[in-house]
Amino acid sequence: MARVFVYGTLKKGQPNYKHMINTAKGLAKFQGRGRTVEKYPLVIAGKYNVPYMLNIPGTGHQVAGEIYSVDDQMLQFLDEFEGCPDMYQRTLMRIEVVEWEGKGGVGEARATAEGVVECFVYSTMTYPPEWVGLPYHDSYDSSGKHGLSYVLRESR
């Protein structure tokens, strides 16, 4: 099992969350909520209003999201879904635990005691330079006050 931090359309209540609970794609177990230890720019970009975390550590905000424990099948699905490695790159990042529901294992106890876990995160180093000038968000909601509604893949 690997740990993945999701900050965009894969979170609970967001347009692509259905993939996280589709066991035909693999297993994803919600562990808790967290935020990046370092600051990153989270922007909503492109004609489909996709959330992107730009891999520019130290710029932007601590980004809020959800921590999942996933099996190899789900990790492979997420790589494909996120267009990895072309659109997004999967990298390890330190995530500060805000709320923890995960159970079991010495690693789990240590993670919650220290308040930080390492998770795979889909961020991008391959983006148009003008994206750096877009507004930065600390959390993503597809129907947020930004007014940039996400366009589902099936509707593109």
mmCIF file of C-alpha atoms in Angstrom:
data_model
loop_
_atom_site.group_PDB
_atom_site.id
_atom_site.type_symbol
_atom_site.label_atom_id
_atom_site.label_comp_id
_atom_site.label_asym_id
_atom_site.label_seq_id
_atom_site.Cartn_x
_atom_site.Cartn_y
_atom_site.Cartn_z
ATOM 1 C CA MET A 1 0.000 0.000 0.000
ATOM 2 C CA ALA A 2 1.159 3.508 -0.831
ATOM 3 C CA ARG A 3 0.030 6.826 0.577
ATOM 4 C CA VAL A 4 -1.437 9.408 -1.802
ATOM 5 C CA PHE A 5 -2.445 13.010 -1.069
ATOM 6 C CA VAL A 6 -5.244 14.370 -3.269
ATOM 7 C CA TYR A 7 -6.056 18.087 -3.344
ATOM 8 C CA GLY A 8 -8.398 18.531 -6.323
ATOM 9 C CA THR A 9 -11.199 16.751 -8.144
ATOM 10 C CA LEU A 10 -10.492 13.379 -6.452
ATOM 11 C CA LYS A 11 -11.429 14.616 -2.950
ATOM 12 C CA LYS A 12 -14.728 13.675 -1.288
ATOM 13 C CA GLY A 13 -17.589 15.713 -2.725
ATOM 14 C CA GLN A 14 -15.647 16.632 -5.873
ATOM 15 C CA PRO A 15 -16.380 15.595 -9.498
ATOM 16 C CA ASN A 16 -13.878 12.709 -9.761
ATOM 17 C CA TYR A 17 -14.228 11.262 -6.246
ATOM 18 C CA LYS A 18 -16.236 8.404 -7.813
ATOM 19 C CA HIS A 19 -12.927 6.970 -9.064
ATOM 20 C CA MET A 20 -11.511 6.780 -5.533
ATOM 21 C CA ILE A 21 -14.393 4.562 -4.376
ATOM 22 C CA ASN A 22 -14.589 2.402 -7.525
ATOM 23 C CA THR A 23 -13.037 -0.882 -6.327
ATOM 24 C CA ALA A 24 -12.787 -2.093 -9.948
ATOM 25 C CA LYS A 25 -9.938 0.451 -10.275
ATOM 26 C CA GLY A 26 -8.283 -0.705 -7.037
ATOM 27 C CA LEU A 27 -8.531 0.085 -3.357
ATOM 28 C CA ALA A 28 -8.293 3.543 -1.805
ATOM 29 C CA LYS A 29 -8.833 3.898 1.933
ATOM 30 C CA PHE A 30 -9.391 7.380 3.373
ATOM 31 C CA GLN A 31 -6.828 8.017 6.119
ATOM 32 C CA GLY A 32 -7.374 11.647 7.011
ATOM 33 C CA ARG A 33 -7.017 15.274 6.051
ATOM 34 C CA GLY A 34 -3.789 17.155 5.693
ATOM 35 C CA ARG A 35 -1.923 19.990 4.052
ATOM 36 C CA THR A 36 1.444 20.293 2.406
ATOM 37 C CA VAL A 37 4.261 21.133 4.823
ATOM 38 C CA GLU A 38 5.761 23.437 2.204
ATOM 39 C CA LYS A 39 3.854 26.093 0.301
ATOM 40 C CA TYR A 40 2.915 25.452 -3.335
ATOM 41 C CA PRO A 41 0.922 27.369 -5.930
ATOM 42 C CA LEU A 42 -2.467 25.677 -6.479
ATOM 43 C CA VAL A 43 -4.010 27.139 -9.620
ATOM 44 C CA ILE A 44 -7.122 26.462 -11.681
ATOM 45 C CA ALA A 45 -6.075 26.494 -15.308
ATOM 46 C CA GLY A 46 -6.829 25.583 -18.904
ATOM 47 C CA LYS A 47 -10.124 25.565 -20.753
ATOM 48 C CA TYR A 48 -11.462 22.769 -18.508
ATOM 49 C CA ASN A 49 -10.659 24.564 -15.213
ATOM 50 C CA VAL A 50 -8.403 21.804 -13.900
ATOM 51 C CA PRO A 51 -6.701 22.255 -10.505
ATOM 52 C CA TYR A 52 -2.913 22.007 -10.739
ATOM 53 C CA MET A 53 -0.357 22.134 -7.959
ATOM 54 C CA LEU A 54 2.698 23.690 -9.565
ATOM 55 C CA ASN A 55 5.901 22.106 -8.296
ATOM 56 C CA ILE A 56 7.404 25.373 -7.048
ATOM 57 C CA PRO A 57 8.135 24.721 -3.348
ATOM 58 C CA GLY A 58 8.090 27.809 -1.129
ATOM 59 C CA THR A 59 5.605 29.745 -3.293
ATOM 60 C CA GLY A 60 1.854 29.988 -2.707
ATOM 61 C CA HIS A 61 0.052 28.349 0.227
ATOM 62 C CA GLN A 62 0.055 25.168 2.255
ATOM 63 C CA VAL A 63 -2.379 23.168 0.115
ATOM 64 C CA ALA A 64 -5.210 21.293 1.871
ATOM 65 C CA GLY A 65 -6.340 17.842 0.800
ATOM 66 C CA GLU A 66 -7.019 14.242 1.756
ATOM 67 C CA ILE A 67 -4.675 11.355 2.529
ATOM 68 C CA TYR A 68 -5.465 7.890 1.148
ATOM 69 C CA SER A 69 -3.810 4.531 1.418
ATOM 70 C CA VAL A 70 -3.982 2.889 -2.028
ATOM 71 C CA ASP A 71 -3.032 -0.484 -3.479
ATOM 72 C CA ASP A 72 -0.812 -0.951 -6.541
ATOM 73 C CA GLN A 73 -3.816 -1.260 -8.872
ATOM 74 C CA MET A 74 -5.266 2.093 -7.715
ATOM 75 C CA LEU A 75 -1.836 3.741 -7.908
ATOM 76 C CA GLN A 76 -1.498 2.546 -11.512
ATOM 77 C CA PHE A 77 -5.014 3.843 -12.290
ATOM 78 C CA LEU A 78 -4.170 7.225 -10.719
ATOM 79 C CA ASP A 79 -0.953 7.452 -12.767
ATOM 80 C CA GLU A 80 -3.000 6.935 -15.939
ATOM 81 C CA PHE A 81 -5.846 9.212 -14.801
ATOM 82 C CA GLU A 82 -3.421 12.030 -13.943
ATOM 83 C CA GLY A 83 -1.516 11.707 -17.230
ATOM 84 C CA CYS A 84 1.666 10.811 -15.374
ATOM 85 C CA PRO A 85 4.416 11.633 -16.226
ATOM 86 C CA ASP A 86 3.395 14.076 -19.002
ATOM 87 C CA MET A 87 0.681 16.256 -17.431
ATOM 88 C CA TYR A 88 1.407 15.569 -13.752
ATOM 89 C CA GLN A 89 4.418 14.013 -12.090
ATOM 90 C CA ARG A 90 4.031 11.776 -9.023
ATOM 91 C CA THR A 91 6.472 12.909 -6.355
ATOM 92 C CA LEU A 92 6.867 12.309 -2.631
ATOM 93 C CA MET A 93 5.933 15.276 -0.453
ATOM 94 C CA ARG A 94 5.695 15.828 3.275
ATOM 95 C CA ILE A 95 2.091 16.259 4.388
ATOM 96 C CA GLU A 96 1.090 17.707 7.745
ATOM 97 C CA VAL A 97 -1.726 15.663 9.281
ATOM 98 C CA VAL A 98 -4.693 17.835 10.287
ATOM 99 C CA GLU A 99 -7.166 15.065 11.118
ATOM 100 C CA TRP A 100 -6.380 11.333 11.177
ATOM 101 C CA GLU A 101 -8.743 8.368 10.838
ATOM 102 C CA GLY A 102 -6.169 5.799 9.739
ATOM 103 C CA LYS A 103 -5.645 2.753 11.933
ATOM 104 C CA GLY A 104 -3.044 0.033 12.327
ATOM 105 C CA GLY A 105 0.692 -0.389 12.168
ATOM 106 C CA VAL A 106 3.621 1.239 13.923
ATOM 107 C CA GLY A 107 4.050 3.612 10.971
ATOM 108 C CA GLU A 108 0.521 4.923 11.494
ATOM 109 C CA ALA A 109 1.112 5.660 15.181
ATOM 110 C CA ARG A 110 4.415 7.360 14.419
ATOM 111 C CA ALA A 111 2.841 9.399 11.612
ATOM 112 C CA THR A 112 0.126 10.792 13.833
ATOM 113 C CA ALA A 113 2.518 11.397 16.729
ATOM 114 C CA GLU A 114 4.916 13.355 14.517
ATOM 115 C CA GLY A 115 2.069 15.002 12.637
ATOM 116 C CA VAL A 116 3.755 14.537 9.240
ATOM 117 C CA VAL A 117 3.501 11.735 6.666
ATOM 118 C CA GLU A 118 5.159 11.219 3.292
ATOM 119 C CA CYS A 119 2.673 10.885 0.455
ATOM 120 C CA PHE A 120 2.742 10.672 -3.286
ATOM 121 C CA VAL A 121 1.313 13.862 -4.787
ATOM 122 C CA TYR A 122 0.443 14.604 -8.397
ATOM 123 C CA SER A 123 1.925 18.022 -9.063
ATOM 124 C CA THR A 124 3.339 19.447 -12.268
ATOM 125 C CA MET A 125 6.626 20.839 -13.515
ATOM 126 C CA THR A 126 5.275 20.969 -17.094
ATOM 127 C CA TYR A 127 3.021 24.008 -17.364
ATOM 128 C CA PRO A 128 2.800 27.213 -19.383
ATOM 129 C CA PRO A 129 4.789 30.025 -17.700
ATOM 130 C CA GLU A 130 1.679 32.266 -17.475
ATOM 131 C CA TRP A 131 0.118 29.832 -14.955
ATOM 132 C CA VAL A 132 2.505 31.191 -12.304
ATOM 133 C CA GLY A 133 0.574 34.480 -12.561
ATOM 134 C CA LEU A 134 -2.845 32.886 -11.876
ATOM 135 C CA PRO A 135 -4.491 33.260 -8.439
ATOM 136 C CA TYR A 136 -3.172 30.795 -5.843
ATOM 137 C CA HIS A 137 -5.615 28.796 -3.715
ATOM 138 C CA ASP A 138 -5.053 26.988 -0.408
ATOM 139 C CA SER A 139 -7.792 24.454 -1.095
ATOM 140 C CA TYR A 140 -9.880 23.370 -4.064
ATOM 141 C CA ASP A 141 -13.634 23.116 -4.482
ATOM 142 C CA SER A 142 -14.995 22.705 -8.014
ATOM 143 C CA SER A 143 -17.972 24.902 -7.116
ATOM 144 C CA GLY A 144 -15.980 27.429 -5.078
ATOM 145 C CA LYS A 145 -16.297 31.195 -5.156
ATOM 146 C CA HIS A 146 -13.611 31.328 -7.882
ATOM 147 C CA GLY A 147 -16.459 30.601 -10.360
ATOM 148 C CA LEU A 148 -14.310 28.260 -12.467
ATOM 149 C CA SER A 149 -16.419 25.112 -12.793
ATOM 150 C CA TYR A 150 -14.478 21.960 -13.601
ATOM 151 C CA VAL A 151 -15.407 20.298 -16.905
ATOM 152 C CA LEU A 152 -15.663 16.506 -16.591
ATOM 153 C CA ARG A 153 -13.676 14.462 -19.122
ATOM 154 C CA GLU A 154 -16.880 12.909 -20.431
ATOM 155 C CA SER A 155 -18.152 16.429 -21.259
ATOM 156 C CA ARG A 156 -15.044 17.618 -23.133
#
